[in-house]
XYZ file of C-alpha atoms in Angstrom:
350
model
C -13.864 39.200 -68.222
C -13.310 37.962 -64.676
C -17.055 37.544 -64.122
C -17.306 35.218 -67.144
C -14.408 33.126 -65.814
C -16.158 32.861 -62.431
C -19.445 31.850 -64.050
C -17.698 29.117 -66.043
C -15.782 27.778 -63.042
C -18.933 27.887 -60.927
C -20.777 25.848 -63.540
C -17.990 23.224 -63.516
C -17.927 23.098 -59.700
C -21.707 22.690 -59.550
C -21.582 19.966 -62.231
C -19.091 17.991 -60.116
C -21.307 18.431 -57.047
C -24.431 17.238 -58.854
C -22.591 14.167 -60.162
C -20.882 13.278 -56.859
C -23.130 14.742 -54.147
C -20.238 15.279 -51.707
C -18.881 18.812 -51.447
C -15.451 17.837 -50.055
C -14.831 15.298 -52.828
C -16.141 17.873 -55.300
C -13.531 20.420 -54.157
C -10.772 17.793 -54.471
C -11.776 16.694 -57.988
C -12.425 20.284 -59.034
C -8.924 21.266 -57.887
C -7.381 18.344 -59.812
C -9.358 19.350 -62.912
C -8.191 22.975 -62.706
C -4.551 22.058 -62.084
C -4.571 19.643 -65.040
C -6.185 22.266 -67.259
C -3.506 24.798 -66.311
C -0.650 22.284 -66.495
C 0.453 23.160 -70.064
C 0.894 26.805 -69.007
C 2.524 25.751 -65.759
C 4.857 23.407 -67.637
C 5.985 26.215 -69.919
C 6.617 28.476 -66.951
C 8.563 25.856 -64.998
C 10.625 24.865 -68.021
C 11.704 28.464 -68.478
C 12.473 28.782 -64.755
C 14.378 25.474 -64.703
C 16.555 26.434 -67.657
C 17.224 29.917 -66.279
C 18.154 28.437 -62.914
C 20.473 25.880 -64.489
C 22.492 28.495 -66.372
C 22.789 30.827 -63.356
C 26.534 30.066 -62.923
C 27.113 31.086 -66.527
C 24.921 34.193 -66.217
C 26.819 35.290 -63.121
C 30.182 34.884 -64.882
C 28.921 37.094 -67.712
C 27.590 39.634 -65.214
C 30.990 39.797 -63.542
C 32.845 40.147 -66.831
C 30.650 42.956 -68.181
C 29.734 44.635 -64.886
C 30.920 48.004 -66.224
C 29.393 47.659 -69.682
C 25.602 47.432 -69.361
C 24.966 47.374 -73.103
C 27.391 44.499 -73.700
C 26.014 42.718 -70.645
C 22.487 42.823 -72.099
C 23.763 41.606 -75.469
C 25.687 38.665 -73.997
C 22.785 37.759 -71.728
C 20.376 37.675 -74.679
C 22.854 35.492 -76.603
C 22.814 33.000 -73.729
C 19.022 33.012 -73.650
C 18.882 32.377 -77.391
C 21.498 29.615 -77.243
C 19.693 27.725 -74.472
C 16.202 28.391 -75.837
C 15.040 30.582 -72.949
C 12.327 33.204 -73.326
C 12.912 35.929 -70.678
C 9.149 36.378 -70.448
C 8.496 32.636 -70.516
C 8.232 32.442 -66.734
C 6.017 35.531 -66.373
C 3.469 35.241 -69.171
C 1.879 31.940 -68.015
C 1.578 33.355 -64.487
C -0.108 36.503 -65.809
C -2.621 34.279 -67.616
C -3.200 32.096 -64.538
C -3.550 34.974 -62.070
C -7.150 35.993 -62.978
C -8.145 32.315 -62.888
C -6.724 31.958 -59.359
C -8.639 35.077 -58.241
C -11.813 33.747 -59.854
C -11.422 30.376 -58.103
C -11.275 32.100 -54.720
C -14.605 33.870 -55.284
C -16.299 30.838 -56.822
C -15.584 28.790 -53.691
C -16.455 31.655 -51.332
C -19.738 32.616 -53.093
C -21.633 29.344 -53.726
C -25.119 30.906 -53.745
C -24.249 32.945 -56.830
C -21.852 30.600 -58.614
C -23.185 27.151 -57.659
C -26.837 27.602 -56.735
C -27.294 29.931 -59.716
C -28.836 32.918 -57.946
C -28.396 36.017 -60.097
C -26.319 38.700 -58.404
C -29.192 41.196 -58.786
C -31.527 38.792 -56.946
C -29.297 38.043 -53.950
C -31.268 40.624 -51.988
C -34.123 38.101 -51.857
C -31.883 35.530 -50.166
C -30.438 38.170 -47.847
C -33.830 39.464 -46.684
C -35.365 35.993 -46.355
C -32.402 34.732 -44.343
C -32.317 37.853 -42.170
C -36.019 37.444 -41.382
C -35.518 33.807 -40.359
C -32.266 34.485 -38.505
C -33.699 37.330 -36.412
C -36.007 34.771 -34.778
C -33.375 32.038 -34.521
C -30.255 33.845 -33.351
C -29.350 30.978 -31.024
C -28.895 28.688 -34.055
C -26.412 30.966 -35.790
C -22.616 30.790 -35.540
C -21.121 33.823 -33.810
C -19.864 35.406 -37.043
C -23.357 35.439 -38.522
C -24.944 36.825 -35.359
C -22.854 39.937 -35.768
C -23.899 40.268 -39.428
C -27.706 40.198 -38.992
C -29.500 41.968 -40.626
C -27.520 41.286 -43.775
C -26.484 43.946 -46.257
C -26.227 42.953 -49.896
C -24.556 45.789 -51.784
C -22.429 44.884 -54.791
C -19.495 46.700 -53.213
C -17.695 44.244 -50.894
C -16.815 47.094 -48.527
C -20.333 46.926 -47.049
C -21.681 43.536 -48.061
C -22.132 41.202 -45.090
C -24.098 38.838 -47.325
C -21.204 38.394 -49.749
C -18.606 38.014 -47.012
C -20.654 35.311 -45.251
C -22.255 33.719 -48.297
C -20.772 30.243 -47.856
C -21.989 30.054 -44.228
C -25.425 31.314 -45.238
C -25.586 28.617 -47.926
C -24.763 25.964 -45.307
C -27.453 27.319 -42.919
C -30.018 27.221 -45.735
C -29.227 23.515 -46.235
C -29.329 22.826 -42.502
C -32.572 24.764 -41.976
C -34.570 24.470 -45.236
C -37.500 26.404 -43.736
C -35.626 29.507 -44.868
C -36.693 28.555 -48.413
C -40.372 28.837 -47.412
C -40.107 32.619 -47.270
C -42.225 34.086 -50.127
C -39.251 36.107 -51.350
C -37.666 32.772 -52.264
C -40.550 30.344 -52.821
C -42.454 32.652 -55.174
C -39.389 33.380 -57.287
C -37.668 29.973 -57.402
C -39.703 26.776 -57.685
C -36.965 24.516 -56.332
C -33.812 26.255 -55.153
C -31.229 23.535 -54.490
C -29.037 23.871 -51.420
C -25.518 22.567 -50.759
C -24.335 20.242 -47.999
C -20.832 21.350 -46.934
C -20.190 18.484 -44.512
C -17.078 16.374 -45.116
C -15.792 13.677 -42.726
C -17.336 15.372 -39.711
C -16.186 18.848 -40.772
C -18.334 21.710 -41.960
C -16.335 23.170 -44.850
C -18.399 26.365 -44.680
C -16.965 27.132 -41.220
C -13.699 28.951 -40.569
C -11.174 27.065 -38.393
C -10.825 28.769 -35.008
C -7.266 29.803 -34.200
C -8.433 31.141 -30.838
C -9.900 27.754 -29.875
C -6.616 26.090 -30.883
C -4.500 28.380 -28.687
C -6.871 27.814 -25.771
C -6.669 24.040 -26.242
C -2.865 24.192 -26.296
C -2.935 25.957 -22.915
C -5.290 23.337 -21.470
C -8.559 25.262 -21.829
C -10.887 22.806 -23.589
C -14.167 24.261 -22.342
C -16.673 24.391 -25.174
C -14.372 22.486 -27.515
C -16.287 20.294 -29.967
C -15.162 17.512 -32.287
C -16.144 19.595 -35.324
C -13.990 22.505 -34.114
C -10.995 20.225 -33.570
C -11.382 18.492 -36.935
C -11.286 21.828 -38.748
C -7.740 22.403 -37.455
C -6.629 19.614 -39.782
C -7.137 21.898 -42.789
C -4.685 24.691 -41.767
C -2.143 22.131 -40.516
C -2.243 20.262 -43.832
C -2.170 23.559 -45.709
C 1.022 24.630 -43.943
C 2.659 21.196 -44.232
C 1.862 20.834 -47.941
C 3.117 24.367 -48.590
C 6.405 23.531 -46.845
C 6.864 20.372 -48.908
C 6.079 22.281 -52.088
C 8.615 25.014 -51.227
C 11.201 22.392 -50.262
C 10.796 20.487 -53.513
C 11.017 23.730 -55.507
C 13.851 25.447 -53.606
C 15.540 22.964 -51.317
C 16.205 19.971 -53.530
C 16.249 21.372 -57.024
C 19.963 20.758 -57.707
C 21.934 17.574 -57.982
C 25.248 17.208 -56.168
C 27.067 17.649 -59.467
C 25.253 20.912 -60.180
C 26.038 22.258 -56.710
C 29.751 21.632 -57.323
C 29.896 23.967 -60.302
C 32.124 26.811 -59.073
C 31.613 30.300 -60.378
C 35.254 31.295 -60.177
C 38.430 30.340 -58.408
C 38.257 30.442 -54.584
C 34.513 31.204 -54.646
C 31.644 29.285 -53.115
C 29.391 26.989 -55.168
C 26.252 28.245 -56.846
C 23.960 27.161 -53.994
C 25.420 30.005 -51.890
C 24.844 32.610 -54.576
C 23.047 35.892 -53.820
C 19.368 35.232 -53.291
C 19.868 31.739 -51.880
C 19.215 32.956 -48.335
C 16.001 34.663 -49.456
C 14.803 31.479 -51.165
C 15.609 29.491 -48.033
C 13.658 31.951 -45.885
C 10.638 31.684 -48.170
C 10.690 27.910 -47.662
C 9.707 28.548 -44.049
C 7.741 31.792 -44.364
C 5.287 30.621 -47.027
C 4.054 27.580 -45.029
C 3.314 29.840 -42.041
C 1.457 32.226 -44.316
C -0.430 29.327 -45.885
C -1.501 27.986 -42.475
C -2.608 31.439 -41.318
C -4.469 31.944 -44.610
C -6.403 28.707 -43.941
C -7.224 29.864 -40.393
C -8.869 33.068 -41.615
C -11.081 31.750 -44.413
C -13.771 29.046 -44.729
C -12.337 25.524 -44.619
C -13.479 24.868 -48.207
C -10.910 27.393 -49.443
C -8.247 25.877 -47.179
C -9.035 22.425 -48.595
C -8.701 23.744 -52.141
C -5.372 25.358 -51.222
C -4.079 22.136 -49.616
C -5.012 19.909 -52.556
C -3.517 22.477 -54.912
C -0.222 22.320 -52.980
C -0.171 18.513 -53.105
C -0.786 18.483 -56.865
C 1.909 21.118 -57.297
C 4.410 18.875 -55.480
C 3.656 16.038 -57.896
C 3.963 18.399 -60.859
C 7.277 19.787 -59.596
C 8.743 16.298 -59.224
C 7.486 15.382 -62.699
C 8.888 18.553 -64.241
C 12.228 18.049 -62.489
C 12.493 14.562 -63.959
C 11.473 15.746 -67.415
C 14.009 18.593 -67.497
C 16.850 16.989 -65.528
C 18.857 16.527 -68.756
C 17.400 19.486 -70.619
C 20.773 21.243 -70.518
C 23.872 19.082 -70.200
C 26.281 19.943 -67.410
C 29.192 19.324 -69.773
C 27.913 22.000 -72.140
C 27.300 24.397 -69.257
C 30.728 23.833 -67.711
C 32.302 24.260 -71.144
C 30.691 27.677 -71.593
C 31.718 28.736 -68.080
C 35.336 27.727 -68.812
C 35.234 29.665 -72.087
C 34.122 32.821 -70.273
C 36.851 32.340 -67.668
C 39.462 31.718 -70.381
C 38.530 34.888 -72.210
C 38.720 36.777 -68.938
C 42.218 35.358 -68.179
C 43.472 36.192 -71.680
C 42.176 39.741 -71.316
C 43.880 40.140 -67.903
C 47.192 38.760 -69.195
C 47.479 41.380 -71.903
């Protein structure tokens, strides 16, 4: 199933590239296309999450009231879900559907020879052997990561497949040095194998941004530093910054002042200090660091996709917030909270 998804996404990505001719712009438009295609599922997920989050004060009151009666707690919780039109699985199911697509996208971007150039997986050995033969005589032209991979292995298992792990860089080298295509293993099997140009505003999107070069530059060691190396740092920086903004929009500014003033019970703190709030706040800072590190360890094309995806997600979050801002009235919510408290007081007064 996953292989068919990857083939379809690869066909779409290649179609964009053939129409536009610029790989960076192709990645941007491809990301927009995918996010728009998944938006209905994402909208359903976020609506369920937004409604669940909005009734948290009420859910917590019910949890407190029936803390010692698990069966009644489940019954009352389901009544609340039904009343406010919330599907408990509504936030999970769309994510389960999107997850294989996200995995497929990663491999489509990382393996352009198979999914964009159209080389059958069973024939990648031809590319691997032809490139290894050329590279063994031109080691000085190879980036350091590829020097350590020659001669290439091309097993289907990724545990010992240096071709698959370096496929995007190999594709870029084949475009930069088209004499690789003159090898009989390629020329006699493919009449006109099209290559891909990964350059984008002075960056080579097939390269991996160098974290080591960045740390050296920060300590004043700029020996061997090139413009292309420095430009690639933009991708992880933007990836981390866009991830922070996305987390902030989702977790840091998702309640109005009126919502934050809804008190769970007398002499207690507002909902924004409820259990789990500290964890959500921590994730606002942890995820951007993870996102930046992720972009430092993979080809810049994947980092660019991740960055654009974050930016689109920010726009979607703001749109969804506006759409669902009055989905559940605060008056209705406060009324239900007061009813639960009143029932609790009447029970205690008996």
